[in-house]
Amino acid sequence: MRYSLMCKSFTGSEVLDCEKVSVNLKNNQYTFSKVPCSASIATQLLPHGQRVDITLSFHEDTTDPVNFSFSMETEQWKKDNYVLMPGAVYNGNRFVSLPLQYPPYYQPAENCSYADAEVITSIPHLDFEKMQSQISLLSGDMASPLCGFYDFNRQSGSVLLGEHQCGSYYTGFTVHENQTDREASFVLSVPGVRETKAYFFGDQNDGKGFRPDASAPSHDTGALFKQGDTFTLTACVFHWHQISLSDFFKLVNGAKITLENPTNFYNVPFYKAYTSIKEKYQRENFTKEGYYSVGTDWNIPQQCWQAGWIGGGINCYPFLVEDTSEAQQRALSTLRFIFSRLQHPSGWVFGMYGNGRFYGDGGDSNLETILLVRKNADLLYFVLKQLFWLSNNGHSTIEFGQPVKALCDAFVRLFRKHGQLGQFIDIAAEKILVGNSAGASMAVGALALASEYFQCTEYRDVAEQLGEYYYRNYVKKGMLNGCPGEICKAPDSEAAFAMLESYVQLFETTKKSIWLAYAEETCEIAMTWVMSYDFVFPVHSTAAKRGVHSGGTVFANAQNKHSAPGICTLSGNSLLKLYRFTGSVKYLHQLCAIAHSLPQFVSLAENPEYTLEKKYLPAGYMNERVQTSDWEGKETVGEFLYGSNWPEVSMLLTFVEVPGVYVDFTNRILQVFDHVECYVTEWNSDSVLLEMYNPTAYATMVTLLADERTDTKHVTHNYFEKMKTVPLSAGQRIQFELKK
């Protein structure tokens, strides 16, 4: 491995001149000849790596804008090396890239196999065939400010980590491969400059419409420095040997917090966020036809009904288990509407419906029977959770048994016929239209649940076969993709977390250790999508004024380059179950980061969220944007869009599935997820004395789960009724005893 320092001067984003000097990772000094600057390097040993602090000092004013880079360079480069830029690039994003308009839907020609259609839109990627290609991103384009690679042949991994900001400048990361010389470089720069081209998603100047474009003009430039200015660029390099790809993800997740950690904060308790959204749902999301919609503008079919994914058939679940009156009855009405009005004779449920008409998921296609399979996988999983709750609480489920079983059978037939579930299918012909995707991975967990509910071994067998298929073709290769219906085959966080949820459920159902091992392996991939630090938003942005903490938000996918509040569309309670199954507290900490982050993004009557449309979000609304990237324009960083989005469902799920305070008597562990402080004052054999304080401005109702993690039946499909509740006024401090 070689290392170098570079200084480049710019006209706009175009390089005027470049000076490069080789360096070793020892304390040393270098003087540039083309710019009036010297560099002092101080190094510090780290486990499996080194920290490098590069202090740059200017003895004259610079005449042109410049930036400085630290580069890690490797030889004997091969295109099959796995390149990672968390939340942005997985295996180099090496797919066929086409300039498709949004929303993209690419179906292969009739004479092509559905297995051949691995296509992405025009997003940053390394090229399949060209001898040279490059990806250049700003730190805010990624979930963690790092880039690196895994070498399958050498079984080794290397990572270059930086800080997301250096002084007042955002840093940049570039991966450049030169197959002619069999070299690749991994570069950290300040200020970050994407040279000539940058990624932009919007109306394109070439007249080809609204779409993503990885070759849009870059508006970055270097900076002018004055005599006497100094700043320090900090980098860490890590090298690991004799590791697997799975080990690589785990080591990256451990290394990514070396320089930056999110700070703890308290602002909106779970209960306040939940009730605000619940009230909004009763006010604006229950249709005259008798179901909970996924949006509030019912003139738009996509906001009426969409199965699974953004909330259809999921948003009713929290109200079913938490409420005892109108909201619960509306949840039951929603289930009845799904299986009396929205189910095709084949057993599949239509992907989209609005105002008496069905719509397909195939973009401009008029075929109403085109389905994004992920939608029905999500739907089936959450419907089964609701059937378990109804059965366990004395409600008849006879009316749902046959139609739900018909949906299960549809999944089984599709898998038996094709050996996979694909990404898009025709539900009438039961034919895969677009294959090769991990998008329907939630079907594994759904069929595992179905095997328990219907006592059907065939469902369990298919769930296990599917689980092995997804592991072999996706998890093992570090590539989970195609869950959202409008990103083609791009990598995404939703597939990773759905796969995690499924493996956890499959282990819970079968008790076979292989599924727990797969779950832990998948979890490491999923966690690379979670922001590991608090982004410093532009000072005048809405996010900065609201004091938004980005740590724990989840990047959506490699095409839609925003982070988001929560997982689409889950609570992440699979991490709680992973802790229970393994005893590893890191899973509690990971769940805390995601769940604790959520409530700050709920627009409240007392504190409404201002949007780019120059109006406030109504109370109970959540928007999906946490904009640390300028993918939609630099003016959007730190801003929010107007509209009701799926994070509302993630927040609803979080309240009923993630306890505000979790106490494990087996390991004597206390974990606080909610926006309260809680401390153990005394452990006893069958109880614990707690002190709790509410530092927020809102009265709340804190849920507490007293648990023994070795009790396998205590936390399964539904456990909200096992949580205790403690009322707490704003600023109130109490002491109380929590019994097992």
XYZ file of C-alpha atoms in Angstrom:
740
model
C 0.000 0.000 0.000
C 1.279 3.477 -0.895
C 0.242 6.855 0.482
C 0.474 10.346 -0.930
C -0.504 13.951 -0.394
C -1.963 15.997 -3.223
C -2.754 19.624 -3.769
C -4.954 20.646 -6.680
C -5.919 24.082 -7.938
C -9.250 24.655 -9.663
C -11.259 26.755 -12.025
C -14.730 25.873 -10.796
C -14.665 22.102 -10.548
C -12.027 21.636 -13.253
C -8.455 20.942 -12.205
C -5.920 23.583 -13.196
C -2.844 21.968 -11.700
C -1.898 19.118 -9.397
C 1.089 18.371 -7.203
C 1.516 14.971 -5.629
C 4.110 13.865 -3.097
C 4.637 10.378 -1.731
C 4.550 10.056 2.041
C 5.178 7.390 4.610
C 3.064 6.997 7.700
C 5.629 8.493 10.042
C 5.957 11.903 11.656
C 7.297 14.075 8.879
C 7.101 17.417 7.082
C 6.582 18.240 3.416
C 6.559 21.505 1.486
C 4.563 21.932 -1.714
C 6.351 23.690 -4.562
C 3.295 24.902 -6.504
C 1.300 26.367 -3.605
C 2.554 28.349 -0.586
C 1.832 25.589 1.893
C 3.673 23.089 4.072
C 2.323 19.910 5.615
C 3.237 18.492 8.989
C 2.278 14.856 9.514
C 1.779 13.296 12.936
C 0.854 9.616 13.209
C -0.576 7.427 15.928
C -0.862 3.638 15.955
C -4.347 2.140 16.112
C -5.450 -1.490 16.270
C -4.933 -2.712 12.694
C -4.138 0.762 11.440
C -2.889 4.277 11.955
C -4.287 7.731 12.551
C -2.738 10.442 10.404
C -3.094 14.139 11.325
C -1.991 16.383 8.474
C -1.594 20.022 9.539
C -1.487 22.380 6.580
C 0.045 25.845 7.079
C 0.014 28.681 4.548
C 2.910 31.171 4.365
C 1.279 33.223 1.579
C -2.209 33.763 0.151
C -3.282 31.223 -2.474
C -4.072 32.752 -5.864
C -6.428 30.006 -7.047
C -8.961 27.872 -5.158
C -7.246 24.694 -3.961
C -7.969 21.489 -2.117
C -5.772 18.921 -0.389
C -6.023 15.160 -0.408
C -4.624 12.140 1.375
C -4.568 9.070 -0.832
C -4.304 5.352 -0.121
C -3.173 3.481 -3.250
C -3.075 -0.219 -3.965
C -1.475 -2.292 -6.712
C -2.489 -5.530 -8.443
C -6.057 -4.214 -8.561
C -8.852 -6.417 -9.853
C -12.381 -5.468 -10.800
C -13.791 -8.226 -8.638
C -12.540 -6.496 -5.473
C -15.512 -5.385 -3.365
C -15.633 -1.563 -3.101
C -17.629 -0.057 -0.229
C -18.768 3.511 0.459
C -21.410 3.053 3.204
C -24.932 4.049 2.254
C -23.856 4.778 -1.320
C -21.728 2.114 -3.003
C -21.810 -1.662 -2.540
C -19.484 -3.823 -4.616
C -18.741 -0.726 -6.651
C -22.406 -0.564 -7.774
C -21.232 -2.625 -10.750
C -24.491 -3.009 -12.634
C -25.553 -2.039 -16.128
C -26.418 1.660 -15.800
C -29.080 3.237 -18.020
C -30.397 6.840 -18.151
C -33.954 5.884 -17.166
C -36.576 8.473 -16.289
C -38.148 8.440 -12.842
C -39.852 6.317 -11.674
C -37.769 3.741 -13.531
C -39.139 0.382 -14.526
C -36.878 -1.735 -16.719
C -38.314 -4.981 -18.026
C -36.072 -7.132 -20.218
C -37.132 -7.995 -23.737
C -39.277 -11.078 -24.245
C -36.359 -13.068 -25.640
C -34.233 -12.373 -22.534
C -34.225 -14.402 -19.375
C -35.674 -12.599 -16.376
C -32.448 -13.529 -14.627
C -30.443 -11.231 -16.918
C -32.051 -7.924 -15.965
C -29.571 -6.450 -13.471
C -29.951 -2.783 -14.298
C -29.578 0.440 -12.308
C -30.296 4.027 -13.240
C -27.546 6.603 -13.813
C -26.060 6.625 -10.320
C -22.387 6.738 -9.230
C -20.816 3.397 -10.072
C -17.612 1.717 -11.187
C -17.794 0.461 -14.740
C -18.051 -3.175 -15.792
C -15.931 -2.855 -18.909
C -13.972 0.412 -19.033
C -10.347 0.245 -17.987
C -10.732 3.399 -15.883
C -13.680 4.567 -13.826
C -14.284 6.691 -10.773
C -16.784 7.486 -8.030
C -16.509 10.847 -6.300
C -18.798 11.774 -3.401
C -19.029 14.316 -0.638
C -19.091 13.030 2.932
C -22.804 13.841 3.242
C -23.532 11.407 0.404
C -22.627 8.530 2.706
C -23.796 7.036 5.994
C -20.206 7.096 7.278
C -17.249 9.128 5.939
C -15.096 6.298 4.633
C -14.233 4.257 1.588
C -12.475 0.945 1.229
C -12.363 -2.464 -0.361
C -12.248 -6.170 0.291
C -9.873 -8.336 -1.740
C -11.386 -11.811 -2.178
C -8.137 -13.349 -3.431
C -5.998 -12.063 -0.573
C -8.797 -12.293 1.994
C -7.897 -8.812 3.181
C -9.660 -5.494 3.648
C -8.528 -1.869 3.709
C -10.396 1.283 4.700
C -9.690 5.012 4.583
C -11.713 6.914 7.194
C -12.004 10.655 7.675
C -14.173 13.220 9.394
C -17.213 14.497 7.518
C -16.095 18.080 8.008
C -12.695 19.716 8.261
C -12.874 23.256 9.568
C -15.858 24.771 7.768
C -15.512 22.502 4.723
C -17.221 19.197 3.979
C -14.762 16.485 3.025
C -14.907 14.385 -0.125
C -14.118 10.772 -0.962
C -13.022 9.439 -4.325
C -12.403 5.913 -5.545
C -10.476 5.710 -8.814
C -9.539 2.479 -10.544
C -7.037 2.175 -13.371
C -7.164 -1.332 -14.718
C -4.504 -0.547 -17.345
C -1.921 -0.128 -14.587
C -3.816 -2.455 -12.220
C -3.994 0.305 -9.611
C -6.720 1.867 -7.505
C -6.699 4.874 -5.217
C -8.921 5.779 -2.278
C -8.821 9.492 -1.595
C -9.933 11.810 1.220
C -10.069 15.506 0.244
C -10.787 18.889 1.797
C -12.707 20.789 0.586
C -14.428 17.913 -1.175
C -14.490 18.602 -4.923
C -16.269 16.281 -7.336
C -14.253 17.110 -10.397
C -16.307 18.177 -13.434
C -19.229 15.800 -12.765
C -21.531 15.175 -9.814
C -24.702 13.213 -9.101
C -27.963 15.152 -9.464
C -31.555 13.921 -9.315
C -34.124 16.238 -10.886
C -35.133 17.923 -14.125
C -32.147 17.519 -16.407
C -30.803 20.193 -18.738
C -30.505 17.706 -21.603
C -34.265 17.634 -22.032
C -34.510 13.973 -21.056
C -36.821 14.673 -18.173
C -36.861 14.132 -14.423
C -34.324 11.466 -13.573
C -31.109 10.623 -11.738
C -27.891 11.538 -13.546
C -24.371 10.675 -12.439
C -22.822 12.933 -15.074
C -24.456 16.251 -14.167
C -22.164 19.301 -13.942
C -20.375 19.662 -10.612
C -20.725 22.952 -8.754
C -17.922 22.199 -6.285
C -14.716 24.178 -6.104
C -11.654 24.501 -3.930
C -11.037 27.202 -1.320
C -8.859 30.285 -1.095
C -6.544 30.411 1.915
C -4.793 33.364 3.529
C -1.273 33.713 4.838
C -1.204 32.339 8.370
C -4.185 30.002 7.900
C -3.814 26.499 9.278
C -6.121 23.491 9.426
C -5.729 19.783 10.125
C -6.993 16.990 7.911
C -7.367 13.779 9.916
C -7.442 10.351 8.329
C -7.339 6.790 9.623
C -6.200 3.815 7.581
C -7.090 0.268 8.551
C -5.810 -2.991 7.083
C -7.142 -6.404 8.048
C -5.825 -9.790 6.919
C -7.199 -13.316 6.821
C -10.794 -12.128 7.024
C -14.012 -12.933 5.166
C -16.292 -10.402 3.498
C -18.627 -10.779 6.464
C -15.735 -9.985 8.804
C -14.975 -6.933 6.674
C -18.442 -5.437 7.253
C -18.168 -6.121 10.970
C -14.737 -4.485 11.183
C -15.929 -1.475 9.178
C -18.828 -0.999 11.598
C -16.383 -1.065 14.475
C -13.902 1.316 12.846
C -16.354 3.917 11.522
C -16.810 5.617 14.919
C -13.063 6.094 15.519
C -13.202 9.826 14.766
C -16.847 10.872 15.130
C -19.657 9.720 17.410
C -23.228 11.019 17.589
C -24.080 12.936 20.760
C -26.865 11.963 23.149
C -29.915 14.214 23.170
C -33.476 14.455 24.461
C -36.346 16.275 22.779
C -39.576 14.361 21.996
C -40.650 11.245 23.958
C -41.964 8.191 22.104
C -45.485 8.620 23.491
C -45.767 12.239 22.370
C -44.612 11.323 18.864
C -46.918 8.291 18.725
C -50.060 10.089 19.871
C -49.436 12.982 17.476
C -49.252 10.568 14.538
C -52.156 8.480 15.798
C -54.379 11.558 16.029
C -53.317 12.557 12.520
C -54.183 9.068 11.238
C -57.682 9.237 12.705
C -58.098 12.734 11.303
C -56.642 12.294 7.803
C -55.804 8.667 6.935
C -59.044 6.708 7.329
C -60.967 6.592 4.051
C -64.718 6.448 3.480
C -64.182 2.982 2.022
C -63.016 1.812 5.415
C -59.224 1.435 5.350
C -56.144 3.304 6.574
C -54.513 4.997 3.597
C -50.766 5.409 3.154
C -51.006 9.139 2.416
C -53.358 12.075 2.818
C -53.993 13.263 -0.755
C -56.489 10.716 -2.034
C -56.570 12.295 -5.475
C -53.230 10.546 -6.000
C -53.623 6.737 -6.240
C -50.170 6.148 -4.730
C -51.389 7.846 -1.538
C -54.532 5.765 -1.199
C -53.458 2.152 -0.998
C -50.095 0.541 -1.529
C -49.615 -2.930 -0.103
C -46.848 -3.210 2.493
C -43.723 -1.146 1.702
C -44.784 2.345 2.821
C -47.536 1.226 5.162
C -50.499 -0.543 3.575
C -51.668 -3.207 6.017
C -48.768 -2.282 8.320
C -50.103 1.036 9.623
C -53.139 -0.676 11.173
C -51.062 -3.070 13.290
C -49.989 -0.575 16.024
C -53.578 0.602 16.500
C -54.820 -2.971 16.719
C -52.494 -3.871 19.587
C -52.417 -0.502 21.427
C -55.931 0.933 21.082
C -59.173 -0.361 22.546
C -61.748 1.763 20.722
C -62.176 3.504 17.368
C -58.606 3.181 16.078
C -58.657 -0.552 16.800
C -61.985 -1.000 15.004
C -60.596 0.887 12.035
C -57.594 -1.442 12.034
C -59.962 -4.416 11.798
C -61.893 -2.644 9.054
C -58.631 -2.209 7.135
C -57.890 -5.941 7.293
C -61.392 -6.722 6.084
C -61.080 -4.263 3.218
C -57.769 -5.786 2.082
C -59.072 -9.317 1.847
C -62.569 -8.527 0.599
C -61.699 -5.897 -2.028
C -58.015 -5.951 -2.896
C -57.171 -9.639 -3.384
C -56.798 -11.087 -6.872
C -58.278 -14.574 -7.501
C -54.701 -15.898 -7.638
C -54.252 -14.987 -3.966
C -51.958 -12.027 -4.532
C -53.032 -8.611 -3.257
C -52.988 -5.736 -5.737
C -50.031 -3.439 -5.230
C -51.908 -0.181 -5.685
C -55.514 0.978 -5.470
C -57.332 4.281 -5.390
C -60.948 5.356 -5.636
C -62.337 2.168 -7.118
C -59.484 1.372 -9.493
C -56.441 -0.892 -9.357
C -53.024 0.244 -10.568
C -49.903 -1.752 -11.392
C -46.390 -1.163 -10.082
C -44.803 -1.036 -13.542
C -44.371 2.693 -13.945
C -45.895 3.818 -17.237
C -47.243 0.341 -17.922
C -51.042 0.096 -17.910
C -51.029 -3.455 -16.573
C -52.822 -3.351 -13.209
C -51.570 -6.855 -12.451
C -47.864 -5.892 -12.291
C -46.770 -6.251 -8.650
C -43.616 -5.339 -6.784
C -43.370 -8.643 -4.900
C -41.848 -6.953 -1.850
C -45.224 -5.285 -1.233
C -47.006 -8.585 -0.655
C -44.114 -9.983 1.377
C -44.299 -7.044 3.786
C -48.081 -7.228 3.870
C -48.171 -10.941 4.642
C -45.627 -10.588 7.441
C -47.565 -7.888 9.249
C -50.997 -9.418 8.600
C -49.794 -12.611 10.279
C -48.594 -10.619 13.280
C -52.101 -9.200 13.501
C -53.730 -12.618 13.199
C -51.583 -13.891 16.054
C -52.683 -10.954 18.185
C -56.348 -11.450 17.338
C -56.156 -15.180 18.119
C -54.315 -14.602 21.390
C -56.827 -11.982 22.507
C -60.053 -13.843 21.927
C -60.985 -12.457 18.498
C -62.248 -14.675 15.714
C -59.976 -14.868 12.659
C -62.144 -17.209 10.588
C -62.854 -14.549 7.966
C -59.122 -14.051 7.344
C -57.910 -17.649 7.378
C -58.666 -18.674 3.801
C -57.570 -15.446 2.037
C -54.328 -15.196 4.018
C -53.572 -18.823 3.307
C -54.234 -18.134 -0.382
C -51.550 -15.432 -0.293
C -49.122 -17.843 1.385
C -49.854 -20.447 -1.278
C -49.214 -17.881 -4.006
C -45.697 -17.299 -2.663
C -45.094 -21.043 -2.521
C -46.278 -21.567 -6.114
C -44.111 -18.719 -7.407
C -41.014 -20.081 -5.694
C -41.680 -23.665 -6.782
C -42.132 -22.506 -10.371
C -39.140 -20.150 -10.677
C -36.717 -20.993 -7.856
C -36.880 -17.346 -6.755
C -39.483 -14.635 -6.152
C -38.056 -11.993 -8.451
C -38.696 -8.275 -8.113
C -41.787 -7.680 -10.278
C -44.373 -10.261 -11.304
C -47.656 -10.452 -13.196
C -50.082 -11.701 -10.542
C -52.578 -12.963 -13.114
C -50.071 -15.073 -15.064
C -47.896 -15.676 -11.959
C -44.915 -14.922 -14.142
C -41.722 -13.160 -13.085
C -41.251 -10.031 -15.179
C -38.099 -8.741 -13.498
C -35.944 -11.171 -11.542
C -32.661 -11.219 -9.637
C -33.428 -9.100 -6.608
C -33.422 -9.408 -2.824
C -36.497 -7.187 -2.784
C -38.946 -9.850 -1.594
C -36.715 -11.086 1.231
C -39.408 -10.362 3.842
C -41.239 -13.381 2.422
C -38.815 -15.571 4.362
C -40.027 -14.197 7.683
C -43.624 -14.107 6.498
C -43.666 -17.796 5.537
C -41.888 -18.707 8.771
C -44.672 -16.942 10.680
C -47.270 -18.607 8.456
C -45.840 -22.022 9.266
C -46.517 -21.338 12.935
C -49.952 -19.821 12.459
C -51.283 -22.451 10.050
C -49.151 -25.297 11.459
C -47.935 -25.952 7.922
C -44.523 -27.542 7.458
C -44.502 -26.702 3.750
C -44.435 -22.980 4.557
C -41.503 -23.538 6.908
C -39.651 -25.608 4.324
C -40.091 -22.960 1.628
C -39.057 -20.237 4.082
C -35.829 -22.127 4.765
C -35.160 -22.753 1.073
C -35.749 -19.080 0.333
C -33.547 -18.101 3.277
C -30.713 -20.165 1.850
C -31.316 -18.768 -1.660
C -31.063 -15.168 -0.441
C -27.986 -15.927 1.637
C -26.128 -17.633 -1.180
C -27.008 -15.068 -3.849
C -27.086 -11.837 -1.863
C -25.917 -11.785 1.770
C -22.798 -13.841 1.099
C -21.934 -11.461 -1.750
C -22.557 -8.355 0.369
C -25.266 -7.102 -1.968
C -28.919 -6.661 -0.967
C -30.897 -4.737 -3.526
C -34.150 -3.872 -5.240
C -36.572 -3.486 -2.319
C -38.004 -0.047 -3.236
C -40.058 -0.166 -6.409
C -38.411 2.812 -8.066
C -34.665 2.164 -7.923
C -34.374 -0.797 -10.335
C -31.637 -3.081 -8.910
C -29.715 -0.502 -6.872
C -28.468 -1.534 -3.417
C -30.734 -0.393 -0.574
C -31.157 -0.468 3.192
C -34.709 -1.799 3.061
C -33.664 -5.141 1.580
C -30.916 -5.471 4.189
C -33.223 -4.814 7.141
C -36.013 -6.973 5.699
C -33.516 -9.806 5.311
C -32.372 -9.288 8.910
C -35.983 -9.363 10.139
C -36.608 -12.545 8.187
C -33.585 -14.438 9.474
C -34.421 -13.451 13.043
C -37.962 -14.726 12.558
C -36.731 -17.907 10.897
C -34.458 -18.601 13.857
C -37.289 -17.861 16.278
C -39.493 -20.325 14.389
C -37.010 -23.155 13.785
C -34.380 -22.643 16.535
C -31.737 -23.651 13.964
C -28.439 -21.894 14.667
C -27.677 -21.345 10.972
C -30.393 -18.683 10.743
C -29.030 -16.818 13.736
C -25.583 -16.825 12.131
C -27.109 -15.501 8.906
C -28.995 -12.844 10.874
C -25.832 -11.575 12.533
C -24.034 -11.515 9.197
C -26.891 -9.619 7.562
C -27.036 -7.181 10.446
C -23.492 -5.991 9.728
C -24.492 -5.118 6.161
C -27.678 -3.402 7.315
C -25.865 -1.265 9.882
C -23.587 0.230 7.222
C -26.682 2.128 6.032
C -27.194 3.816 9.437
C -25.582 7.224 9.895
C -22.780 6.864 12.419
C -22.281 10.560 13.197
C -24.120 13.868 13.583
C -23.873 15.834 10.364
C -23.174 19.562 10.747
C -25.963 21.158 8.714
C -25.596 24.578 7.053
C -26.113 27.159 9.777
C -29.181 28.761 8.197
C -30.893 25.483 7.303
C -34.089 24.264 8.939
C -32.312 21.189 10.301
C -29.658 23.351 11.989
C -32.292 25.622 13.517
C -34.202 22.605 14.857
C -31.026 21.059 16.245
C -31.451 17.880 14.206
C -29.178 14.944 15.041
C -28.537 12.761 11.994
C -26.928 9.904 13.924
C -29.200 6.848 13.784
C -31.048 7.907 10.645
C -30.981 5.399 7.812
C -29.865 6.036 4.246
C -32.565 4.938 1.817
C -30.691 3.501 -1.145
C -27.918 4.187 -3.611
C -30.240 6.091 -5.949
C -32.300 8.261 -3.579
C -29.406 9.777 -1.698
C -31.075 10.999 1.460
C -31.014 9.616 4.931
C -34.383 9.046 6.582
C -36.022 8.735 9.989
C -36.077 5.016 10.690
C -36.200 1.833 8.630
C -38.684 1.553 5.763
C -40.893 0.142 7.139
C -39.907 -1.532 10.403
C -39.242 -0.692 14.034
C -35.919 -2.528 14.062
C -37.066 -4.748 16.923
C -35.177 -7.584 15.230
C -32.144 -6.002 16.935
C -33.826 -6.404 20.315
C -34.415 -10.045 19.492
C -30.797 -10.451 18.347
C -29.704 -9.233 21.770
C -32.044 -11.724 23.425
C -30.718 -14.585 21.272
C -27.009 -13.711 21.571
C -26.507 -11.590 24.701
C -24.463 -9.068 22.687
C -25.325 -5.565 23.948
C -24.166 -3.932 20.719
C -27.525 -4.839 19.215
C -29.309 -2.834 21.922
C -27.044 0.129 21.196
C -27.724 -0.142 17.464
C -31.481 -0.267 18.027
C -31.219 2.708 20.372
C -29.498 4.800 17.710
C -32.304 4.143 15.204
C -35.303 4.322 17.552
C -34.104 7.299 19.596
C -33.538 9.335 16.438
C -37.106 8.982 15.150
C -39.283 11.310 17.301
C -37.285 14.462 16.531
C -38.687 14.380 12.981
C -42.381 14.421 13.952
C -43.989 17.768 13.215
C -45.799 18.854 16.385
C -48.495 21.467 16.873
C -46.153 23.172 19.348
C -43.125 22.844 17.076
C -44.094 22.426 13.398
C -41.476 21.546 10.813
C -40.857 24.137 8.094
C -40.430 22.898 4.516
C -38.899 23.962 1.224
C -42.423 24.672 -0.022
C -42.455 27.542 2.520
C -45.197 26.041 4.641
C -45.266 24.019 7.826
C -45.929 20.312 8.071
C -49.218 19.722 9.923
C -49.143 18.085 13.349
C -48.398 14.363 13.223
C -46.705 14.462 9.821
C -43.242 13.078 9.185
C -41.219 13.589 6.020
C -38.750 11.023 4.764
C -35.932 13.483 4.001
C -32.900 13.933 6.221
C -30.848 15.817 3.667
C -27.117 15.587 4.252
C -26.479 15.181 0.516
C -26.931 17.755 -2.250
C -28.312 15.124 -4.650
C -31.328 17.400 -5.283
C -29.329 20.633 -5.189
C -27.104 22.319 -2.632
C -30.019 24.455 -1.426
C -31.829 21.319 -0.168
C -29.155 20.264 2.357
C -30.696 20.488 5.810
C -34.197 21.091 4.460
C -37.436 19.096 4.464
C -40.144 18.492 1.877
C -43.867 18.903 2.421
C -45.869 15.717 2.674
C -46.917 12.775 4.799
C -44.516 9.828 4.461
C -43.791 6.287 5.632
C -41.589 7.266 8.652
C -44.881 7.883 10.456
C -45.454 4.122 10.267
C -41.944 3.399 11.541
C -42.641 5.650 14.535
C -45.986 3.929 15.210
C -44.270 0.530 15.082
C -41.479 1.744 17.339
C -43.912 2.672 20.108
C -45.542 -0.774 20.175
C -42.394 -2.847 19.550
C -39.502 -0.973 21.178
C -39.857 -0.440 24.930
C -38.970 2.999 26.221
C -36.885 1.273 28.902
C -35.700 -2.325 28.628
C -34.539 -4.316 31.665
C -32.981 -7.757 31.275
C -32.788 -9.565 34.606
C -30.705 -12.398 33.132
C -27.700 -10.203 32.327
C -28.671 -7.291 34.591
C -28.744 -4.939 31.635
C -30.735 -1.717 31.446
C -31.143 0.010 28.070
C -33.035 3.278 27.591
C -34.459 3.824 24.104
C -36.921 6.629 24.846
C -36.179 10.306 25.510
C -35.941 9.883 29.285
C -33.131 9.236 31.706
C -33.309 6.064 33.775
C -30.906 4.569 36.292
C -30.770 1.430 38.402
C -30.465 2.179 42.110
C -30.745 -1.428 43.277
C -30.920 -4.876 41.666
C -32.902 -7.587 43.443
C -33.577 -11.166 42.454
C -37.112 -10.490 41.205
C -37.241 -6.699 40.954
C -35.177 -3.598 40.280
C -35.359 -0.126 41.792
C -35.262 2.581 39.145
C -34.957 6.338 39.082
C -36.443 7.997 36.011
C -36.347 11.610 34.843
C -38.134 13.304 31.953
C -35.866 16.085 30.640
C -38.217 17.010 27.775
C -40.933 19.671 27.570
C -43.675 17.052 27.088
C -45.643 14.835 29.442
C -45.262 11.215 28.444
C -46.176 7.622 29.122
C -43.003 5.511 29.241
C -43.228 1.831 28.336
C -40.998 -0.581 30.259
C -40.269 -4.199 29.439
C -39.058 -6.407 32.279
C -37.413 -9.364 30.593
C -35.318 -12.455 31.063
C -33.664 -12.887 27.715
C -33.372 -16.647 28.127
C -37.182 -16.894 28.311
C -37.774 -17.647 24.644
C -41.548 -17.211 24.854
C -41.596 -13.786 26.515
C -40.841 -11.688 23.422
C -42.177 -13.220 20.210
C -44.695 -11.907 17.667
C -46.505 -9.407 19.902
C -45.445 -8.263 23.359
C -46.898 -4.780 23.753
C -49.317 -5.968 26.427
C -46.341 -7.267 28.439
C -44.907 -3.770 28.735
C -45.661 -1.751 31.834
C -46.381 1.970 31.549
C -45.258 4.823 33.778
C -46.703 8.347 33.391
C -44.146 11.125 33.651
C -44.768 14.863 33.538
C -42.346 17.235 31.850
C -39.358 17.704 34.151
C -40.604 15.069 36.606
C -38.238 12.724 38.455
C -39.571 9.582 40.143
C -38.350 6.424 41.847
C -40.190 3.136 41.549
C -39.841 -0.628 41.646
C -40.081 -2.710 38.480
C -40.871 -6.385 39.051
C -40.227 -9.228 36.675
